[in-house]
CSV table of C-alpha atoms and ligand atoms in Angstrom, one decimal:
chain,number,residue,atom,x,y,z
A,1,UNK,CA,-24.9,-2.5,13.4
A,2,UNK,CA,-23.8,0.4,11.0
A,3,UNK,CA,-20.6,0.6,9.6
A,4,UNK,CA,-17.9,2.4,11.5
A,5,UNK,CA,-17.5,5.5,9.1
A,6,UNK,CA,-14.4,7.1,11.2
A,7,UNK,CA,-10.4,7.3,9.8
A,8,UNK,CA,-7.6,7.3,11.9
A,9,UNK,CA,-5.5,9.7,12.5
A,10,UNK,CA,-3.3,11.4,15.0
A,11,UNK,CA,-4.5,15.0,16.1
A,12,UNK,CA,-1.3,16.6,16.6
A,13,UNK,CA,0.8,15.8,14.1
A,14,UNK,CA,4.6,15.3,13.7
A,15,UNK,CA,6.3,18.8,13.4
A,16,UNK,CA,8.9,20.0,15.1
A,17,UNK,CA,7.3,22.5,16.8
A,18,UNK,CA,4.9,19.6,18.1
A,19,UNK,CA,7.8,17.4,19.0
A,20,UNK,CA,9.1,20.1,21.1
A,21,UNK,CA,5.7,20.6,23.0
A,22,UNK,CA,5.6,17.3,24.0
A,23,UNK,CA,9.2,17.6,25.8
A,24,UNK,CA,7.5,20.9,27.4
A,25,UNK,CA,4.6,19.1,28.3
A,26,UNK,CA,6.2,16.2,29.7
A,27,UNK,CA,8.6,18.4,32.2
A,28,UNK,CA,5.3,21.0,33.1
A,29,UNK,CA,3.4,18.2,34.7
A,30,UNK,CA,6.4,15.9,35.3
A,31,UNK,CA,5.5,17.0,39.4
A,32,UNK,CA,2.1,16.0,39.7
A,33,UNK,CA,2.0,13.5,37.2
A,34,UNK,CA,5.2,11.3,38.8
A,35,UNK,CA,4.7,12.1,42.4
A,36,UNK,CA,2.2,8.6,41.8
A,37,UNK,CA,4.0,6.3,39.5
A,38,UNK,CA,7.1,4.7,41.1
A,39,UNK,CA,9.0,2.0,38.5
A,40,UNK,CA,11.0,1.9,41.4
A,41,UNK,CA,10.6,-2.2,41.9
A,42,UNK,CA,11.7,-2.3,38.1
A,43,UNK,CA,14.4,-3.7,36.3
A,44,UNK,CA,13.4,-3.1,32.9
A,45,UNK,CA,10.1,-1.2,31.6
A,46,UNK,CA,8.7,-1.3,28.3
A,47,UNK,CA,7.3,2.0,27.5
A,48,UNK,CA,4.4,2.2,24.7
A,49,UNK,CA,3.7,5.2,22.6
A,50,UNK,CA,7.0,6.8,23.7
A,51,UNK,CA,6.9,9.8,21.1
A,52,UNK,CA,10.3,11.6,21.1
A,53,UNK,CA,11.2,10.5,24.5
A,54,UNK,CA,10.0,13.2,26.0
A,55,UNK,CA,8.4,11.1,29.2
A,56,UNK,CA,11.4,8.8,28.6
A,57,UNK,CA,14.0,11.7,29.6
A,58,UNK,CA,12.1,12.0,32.8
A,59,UNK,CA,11.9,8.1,34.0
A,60,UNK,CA,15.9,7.7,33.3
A,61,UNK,CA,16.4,10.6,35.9
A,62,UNK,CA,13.8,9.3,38.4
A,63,UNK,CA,14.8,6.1,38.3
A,64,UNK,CA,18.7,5.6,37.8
A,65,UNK,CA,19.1,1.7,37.9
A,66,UNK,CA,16.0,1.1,35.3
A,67,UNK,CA,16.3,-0.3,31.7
A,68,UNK,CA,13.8,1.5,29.4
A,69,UNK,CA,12.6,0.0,26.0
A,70,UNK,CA,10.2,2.3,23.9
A,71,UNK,CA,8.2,1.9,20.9
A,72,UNK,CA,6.5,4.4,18.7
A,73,UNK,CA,4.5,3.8,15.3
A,74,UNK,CA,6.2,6.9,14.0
A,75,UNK,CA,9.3,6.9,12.7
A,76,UNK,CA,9.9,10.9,13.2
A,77,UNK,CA,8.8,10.4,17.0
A,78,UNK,CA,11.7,7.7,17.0
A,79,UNK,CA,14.1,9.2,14.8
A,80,UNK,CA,13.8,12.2,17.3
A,81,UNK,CA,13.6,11.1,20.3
A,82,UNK,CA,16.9,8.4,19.3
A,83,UNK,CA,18.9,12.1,18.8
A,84,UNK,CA,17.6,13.3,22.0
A,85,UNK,CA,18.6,10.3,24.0
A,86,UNK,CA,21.6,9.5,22.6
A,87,UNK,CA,24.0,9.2,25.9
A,88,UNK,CA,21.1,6.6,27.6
A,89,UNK,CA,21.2,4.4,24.4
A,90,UNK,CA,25.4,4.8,24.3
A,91,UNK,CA,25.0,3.5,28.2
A,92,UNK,CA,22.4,1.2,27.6
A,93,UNK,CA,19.9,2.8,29.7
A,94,UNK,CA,17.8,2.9,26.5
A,95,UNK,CA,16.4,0.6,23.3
A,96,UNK,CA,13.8,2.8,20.8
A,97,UNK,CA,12.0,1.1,18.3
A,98,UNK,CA,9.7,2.2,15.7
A,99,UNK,CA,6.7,-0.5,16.0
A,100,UNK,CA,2.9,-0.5,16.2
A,101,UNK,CA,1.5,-1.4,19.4
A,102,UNK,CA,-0.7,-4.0,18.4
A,103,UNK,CA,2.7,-6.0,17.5
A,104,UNK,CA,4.8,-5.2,20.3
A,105,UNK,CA,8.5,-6.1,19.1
A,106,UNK,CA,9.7,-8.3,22.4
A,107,UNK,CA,8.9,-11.9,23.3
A,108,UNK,CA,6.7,-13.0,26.1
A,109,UNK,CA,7.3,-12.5,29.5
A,110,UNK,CA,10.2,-9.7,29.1
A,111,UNK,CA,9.3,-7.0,31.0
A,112,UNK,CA,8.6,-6.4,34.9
A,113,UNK,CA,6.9,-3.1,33.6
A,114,UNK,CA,5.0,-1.4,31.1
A,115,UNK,CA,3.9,2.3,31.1
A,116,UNK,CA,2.1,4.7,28.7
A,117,UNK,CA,1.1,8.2,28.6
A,118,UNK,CA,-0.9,10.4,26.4
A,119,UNK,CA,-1.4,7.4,24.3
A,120,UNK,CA,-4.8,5.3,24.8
A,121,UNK,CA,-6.5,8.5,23.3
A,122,UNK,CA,-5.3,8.2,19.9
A,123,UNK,CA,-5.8,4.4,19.2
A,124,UNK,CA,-8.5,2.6,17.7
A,125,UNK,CA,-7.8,-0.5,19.4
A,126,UNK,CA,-7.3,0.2,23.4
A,127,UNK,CA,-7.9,-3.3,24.6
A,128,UNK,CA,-5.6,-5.1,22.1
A,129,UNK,CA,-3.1,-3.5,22.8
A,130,UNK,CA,-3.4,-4.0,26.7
A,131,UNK,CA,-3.8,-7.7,25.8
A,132,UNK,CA,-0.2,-7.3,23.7
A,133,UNK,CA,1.4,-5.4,26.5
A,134,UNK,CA,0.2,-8.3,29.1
A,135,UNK,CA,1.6,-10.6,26.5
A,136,UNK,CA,5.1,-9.0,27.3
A,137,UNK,CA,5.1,-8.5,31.0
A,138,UNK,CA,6.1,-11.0,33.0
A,139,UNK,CA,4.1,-12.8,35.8
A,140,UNK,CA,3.7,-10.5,38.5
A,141,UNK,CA,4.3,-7.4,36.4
A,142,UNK,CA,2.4,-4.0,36.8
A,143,UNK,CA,1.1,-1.9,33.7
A,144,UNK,CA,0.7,1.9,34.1
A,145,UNK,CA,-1.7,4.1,32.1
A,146,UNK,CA,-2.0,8.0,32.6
A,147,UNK,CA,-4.7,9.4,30.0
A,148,UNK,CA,-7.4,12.0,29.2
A,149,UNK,CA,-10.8,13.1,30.5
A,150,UNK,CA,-11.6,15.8,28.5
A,151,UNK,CA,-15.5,16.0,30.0
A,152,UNK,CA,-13.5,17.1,33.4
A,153,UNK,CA,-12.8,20.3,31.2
A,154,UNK,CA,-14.0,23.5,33.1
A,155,UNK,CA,-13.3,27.2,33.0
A,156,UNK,CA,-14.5,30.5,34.6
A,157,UNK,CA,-15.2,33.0,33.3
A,158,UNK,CA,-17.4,31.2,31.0
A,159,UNK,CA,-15.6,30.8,27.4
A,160,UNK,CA,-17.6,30.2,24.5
A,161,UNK,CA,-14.9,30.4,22.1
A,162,UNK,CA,-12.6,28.1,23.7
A,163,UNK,CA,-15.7,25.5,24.5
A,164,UNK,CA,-16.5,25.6,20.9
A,165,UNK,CA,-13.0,24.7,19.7
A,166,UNK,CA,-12.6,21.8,22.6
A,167,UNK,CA,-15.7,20.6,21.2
A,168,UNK,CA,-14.2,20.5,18.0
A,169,UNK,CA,-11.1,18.8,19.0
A,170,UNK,CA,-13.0,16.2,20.5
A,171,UNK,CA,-15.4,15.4,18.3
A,172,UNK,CA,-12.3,15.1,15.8
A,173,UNK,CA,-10.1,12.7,17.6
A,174,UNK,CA,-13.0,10.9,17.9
A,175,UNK,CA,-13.8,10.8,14.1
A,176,UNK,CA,-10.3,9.7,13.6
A,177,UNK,CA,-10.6,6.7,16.0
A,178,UNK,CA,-9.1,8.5,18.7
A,179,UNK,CA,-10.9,8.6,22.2
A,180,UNK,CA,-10.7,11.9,24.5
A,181,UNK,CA,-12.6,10.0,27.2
A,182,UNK,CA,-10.3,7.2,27.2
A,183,UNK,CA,-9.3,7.9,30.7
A,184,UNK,CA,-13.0,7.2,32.5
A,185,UNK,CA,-12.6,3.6,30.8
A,186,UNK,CA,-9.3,2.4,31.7
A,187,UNK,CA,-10.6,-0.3,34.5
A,188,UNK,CA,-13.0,-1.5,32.3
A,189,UNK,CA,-10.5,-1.9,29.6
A,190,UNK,CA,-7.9,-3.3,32.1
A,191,UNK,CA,-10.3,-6.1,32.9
A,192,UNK,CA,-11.2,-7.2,29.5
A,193,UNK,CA,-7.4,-7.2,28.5
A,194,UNK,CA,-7.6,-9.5,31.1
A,195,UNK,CA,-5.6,-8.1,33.9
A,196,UNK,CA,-5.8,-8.2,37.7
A,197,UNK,CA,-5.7,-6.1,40.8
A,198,UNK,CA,-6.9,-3.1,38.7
A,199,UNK,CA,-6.6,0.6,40.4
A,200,UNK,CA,-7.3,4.1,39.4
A,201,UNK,CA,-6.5,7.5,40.7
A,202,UNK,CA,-8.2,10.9,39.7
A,203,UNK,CA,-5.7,13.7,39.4
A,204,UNK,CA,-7.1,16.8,39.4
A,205,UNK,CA,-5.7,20.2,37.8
A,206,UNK,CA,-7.8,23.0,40.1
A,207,UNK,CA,-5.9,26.1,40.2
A,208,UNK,CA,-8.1,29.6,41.3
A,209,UNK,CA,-7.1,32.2,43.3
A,210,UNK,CA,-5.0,30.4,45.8
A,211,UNK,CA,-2.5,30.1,43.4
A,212,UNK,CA,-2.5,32.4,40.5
A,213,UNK,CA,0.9,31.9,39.5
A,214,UNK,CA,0.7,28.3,38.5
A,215,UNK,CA,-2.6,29.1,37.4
A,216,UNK,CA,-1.6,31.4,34.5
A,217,UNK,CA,1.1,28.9,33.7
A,218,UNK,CA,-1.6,25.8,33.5
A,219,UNK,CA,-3.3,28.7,31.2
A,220,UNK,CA,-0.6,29.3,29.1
A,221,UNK,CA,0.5,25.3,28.8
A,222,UNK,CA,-3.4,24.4,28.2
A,223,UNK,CA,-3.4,27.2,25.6
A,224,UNK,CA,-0.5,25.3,23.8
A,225,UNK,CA,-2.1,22.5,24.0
A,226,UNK,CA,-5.5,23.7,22.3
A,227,UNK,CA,-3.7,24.9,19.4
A,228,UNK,CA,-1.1,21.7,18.9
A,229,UNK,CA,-4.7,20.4,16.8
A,230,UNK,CA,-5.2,23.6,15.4
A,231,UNK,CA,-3.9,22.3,11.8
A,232,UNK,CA,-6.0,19.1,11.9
A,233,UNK,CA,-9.2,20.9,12.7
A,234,UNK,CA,-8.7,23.7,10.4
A,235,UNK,CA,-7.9,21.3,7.7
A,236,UNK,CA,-10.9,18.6,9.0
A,237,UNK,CA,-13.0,22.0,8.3
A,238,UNK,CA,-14.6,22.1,11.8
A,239,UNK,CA,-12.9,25.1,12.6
A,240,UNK,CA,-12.1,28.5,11.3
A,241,UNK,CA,-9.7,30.7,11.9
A,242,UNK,CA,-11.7,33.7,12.7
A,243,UNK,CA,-12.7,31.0,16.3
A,244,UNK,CA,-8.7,30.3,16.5
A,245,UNK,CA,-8.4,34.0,17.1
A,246,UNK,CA,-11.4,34.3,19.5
A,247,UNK,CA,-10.0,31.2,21.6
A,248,UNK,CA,-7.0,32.5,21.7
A,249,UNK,CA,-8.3,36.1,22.9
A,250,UNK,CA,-10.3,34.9,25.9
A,251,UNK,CA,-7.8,32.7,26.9
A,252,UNK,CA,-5.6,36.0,26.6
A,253,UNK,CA,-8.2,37.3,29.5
A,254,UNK,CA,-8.3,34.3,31.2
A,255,UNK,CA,-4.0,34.3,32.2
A,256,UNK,CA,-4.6,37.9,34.1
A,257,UNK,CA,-8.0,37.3,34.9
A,258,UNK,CA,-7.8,37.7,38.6
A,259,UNK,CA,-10.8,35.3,39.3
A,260,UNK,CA,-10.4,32.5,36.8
A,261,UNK,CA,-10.8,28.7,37.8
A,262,UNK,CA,-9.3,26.2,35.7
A,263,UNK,CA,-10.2,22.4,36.1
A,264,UNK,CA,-9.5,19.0,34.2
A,265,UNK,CA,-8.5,15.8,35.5
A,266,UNK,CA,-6.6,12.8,34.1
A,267,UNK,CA,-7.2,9.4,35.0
A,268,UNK,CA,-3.9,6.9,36.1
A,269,UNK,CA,-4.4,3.3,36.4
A,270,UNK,CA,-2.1,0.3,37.3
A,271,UNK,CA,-3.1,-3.2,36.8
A,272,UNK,CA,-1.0,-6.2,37.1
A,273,UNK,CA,-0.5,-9.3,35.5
A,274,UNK,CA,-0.7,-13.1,36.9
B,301,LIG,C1,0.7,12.4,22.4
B,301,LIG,S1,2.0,11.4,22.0
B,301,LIG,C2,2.6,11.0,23.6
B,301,LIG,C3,4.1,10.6,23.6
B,301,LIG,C4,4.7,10.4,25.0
B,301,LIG,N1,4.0,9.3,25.6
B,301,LIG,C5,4.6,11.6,25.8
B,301,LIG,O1,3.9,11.6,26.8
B,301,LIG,O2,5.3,12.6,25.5
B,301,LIG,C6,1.3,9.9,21.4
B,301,LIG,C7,2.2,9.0,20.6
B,301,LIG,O3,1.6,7.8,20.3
B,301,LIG,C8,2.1,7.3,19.1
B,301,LIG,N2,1.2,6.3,18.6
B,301,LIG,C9,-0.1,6.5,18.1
B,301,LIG,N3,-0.6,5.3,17.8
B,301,LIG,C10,0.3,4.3,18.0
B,301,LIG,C11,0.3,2.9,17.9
B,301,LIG,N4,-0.7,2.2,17.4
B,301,LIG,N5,1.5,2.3,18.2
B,301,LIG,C12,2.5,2.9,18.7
B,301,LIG,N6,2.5,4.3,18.9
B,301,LIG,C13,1.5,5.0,18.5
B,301,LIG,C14,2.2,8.5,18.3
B,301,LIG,O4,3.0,8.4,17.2
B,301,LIG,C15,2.7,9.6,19.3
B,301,LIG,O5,4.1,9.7,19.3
């Protein structure tokens, strides 16, 4: 087998403009994204890859009796997301630590839940550390993924810029041990980390004419999205910014465009432990 050339890396980076996306991000698709995840049967949940809280915010409201304990290999994410939680930690809603997920900071058998978002696609190692979270859940208890599937990408009219750079983006997080297909794999991951009674669900972003508000919003989000890696790939060299420009006029079009069709789906999955 040949050696594994690739570095990691994260694709976004830790400004604060970044930092602030992700709390954007989180509320934009806080409706579609939650209306399938209830932590309701949860005393405490461990939640992995927990950025600046931003996903955090949102489980504390939706679910007023539950413990949350988060870790993030950053320390900026944590420093952050400790000043943006500060009233949940006072109360003790909320415990942030800055740890790796391969060495998840809690002893076996602590938690009835775990959850993680946005996060599988940026680690090297997806099935250790689904092993490390099973390690910390108790009998019985449930893990929750939500992640990418960035072949579900599709737009009309046809975008040549904005394929290019998504290609780009791609191709990079995959070249820095990342994986923007992460989501398709889940069950088979779930299964070799050696859980049980593994489930996915498909959640489709379609928005056309039957809804052009939202769809110029998705636009507009998706658009802030895209250029979150901007700095990465300019600096990785695999793009310029003469094809920044040109995404960022078609998806200019694309918002007022009064036939566009935006797709992509994520993948959830749940799994439990025994
Ligand atoms: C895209 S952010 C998502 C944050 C949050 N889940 C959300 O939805 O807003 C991914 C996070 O994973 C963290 N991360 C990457 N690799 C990690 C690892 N091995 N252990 C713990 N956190 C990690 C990054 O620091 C980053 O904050």
């Amino acid at each position: 087998m040949t050696k594994d050339a690739r570095k990691p890396g994260y694709l976004h980076g830790y400004s604060a403009e970044e930092q602030e996306r992700l709390y954007s991000q989180a509320r934009f698709l806080e409706g579609p994204l939650y209306e399938t995840l209830d932590f309701s049967s949860f005393q405490n949940l461990l939640e992995v890859g927990a950025g600046v809280g931003a996903q955090t915010e949102i489980i504390l409201r939706r679910f007023p009796h539950l413990k949350v304990c988060g870790i993030d290999a950053s320390p900026q994410q944590v420093t952050r997301a400790k000043a943006h939680l500060k009233d949940a930690i006072a109360a003790g809603r909320v415990e942030l630590q800055q740890a790796d997920a391969l060495h998840i900071p809690y002893p076996d058998n602590a938690f009835d839940g775990a959850f993680c978002c946005w996060f599988l696609e940026h680690v090297a190692e997806p099935i250790g550390i689904l092993q490390e979270i099973r390690r910390v859940l108790k009998p019985g208890g449930t893990v929750h993924c939500n992640e990418v599937l960035n072949a579900t990408f599709f737009l009309h009219p046809y975008s040549p810029a904005t394929l290019q750079y998504w290609f780009a983006f791609n191709d990079h997080q995959w070249q820095i041990k990342g994986d923007p297909f992460v989501g398709a794999k889940l069950g088979n991951y779930l299964l070799a980390a050696g859980y049980q009674n593994v489930a996915t669900t498909v959640k489709s972003f379609h928005y056309d004419n039957r809804a052009p508000k939202q769809r110029a919003q998705m636009i507009e989000y998706w658009t802030r999205m895209l250029l979150s890696g901007t700095p990465s790939l300019l600096e990785s060299k695999r793009i310029t910014p003469e094809l920044v420009e040109e995404m960022k006029a078609e998806l200019g079009r694309l918002k007022n465009d009064p036939d566009a069709v935006f797709f992509y789906s994520c993948i959830q999955a749940r799994a439990q432990v025994f």
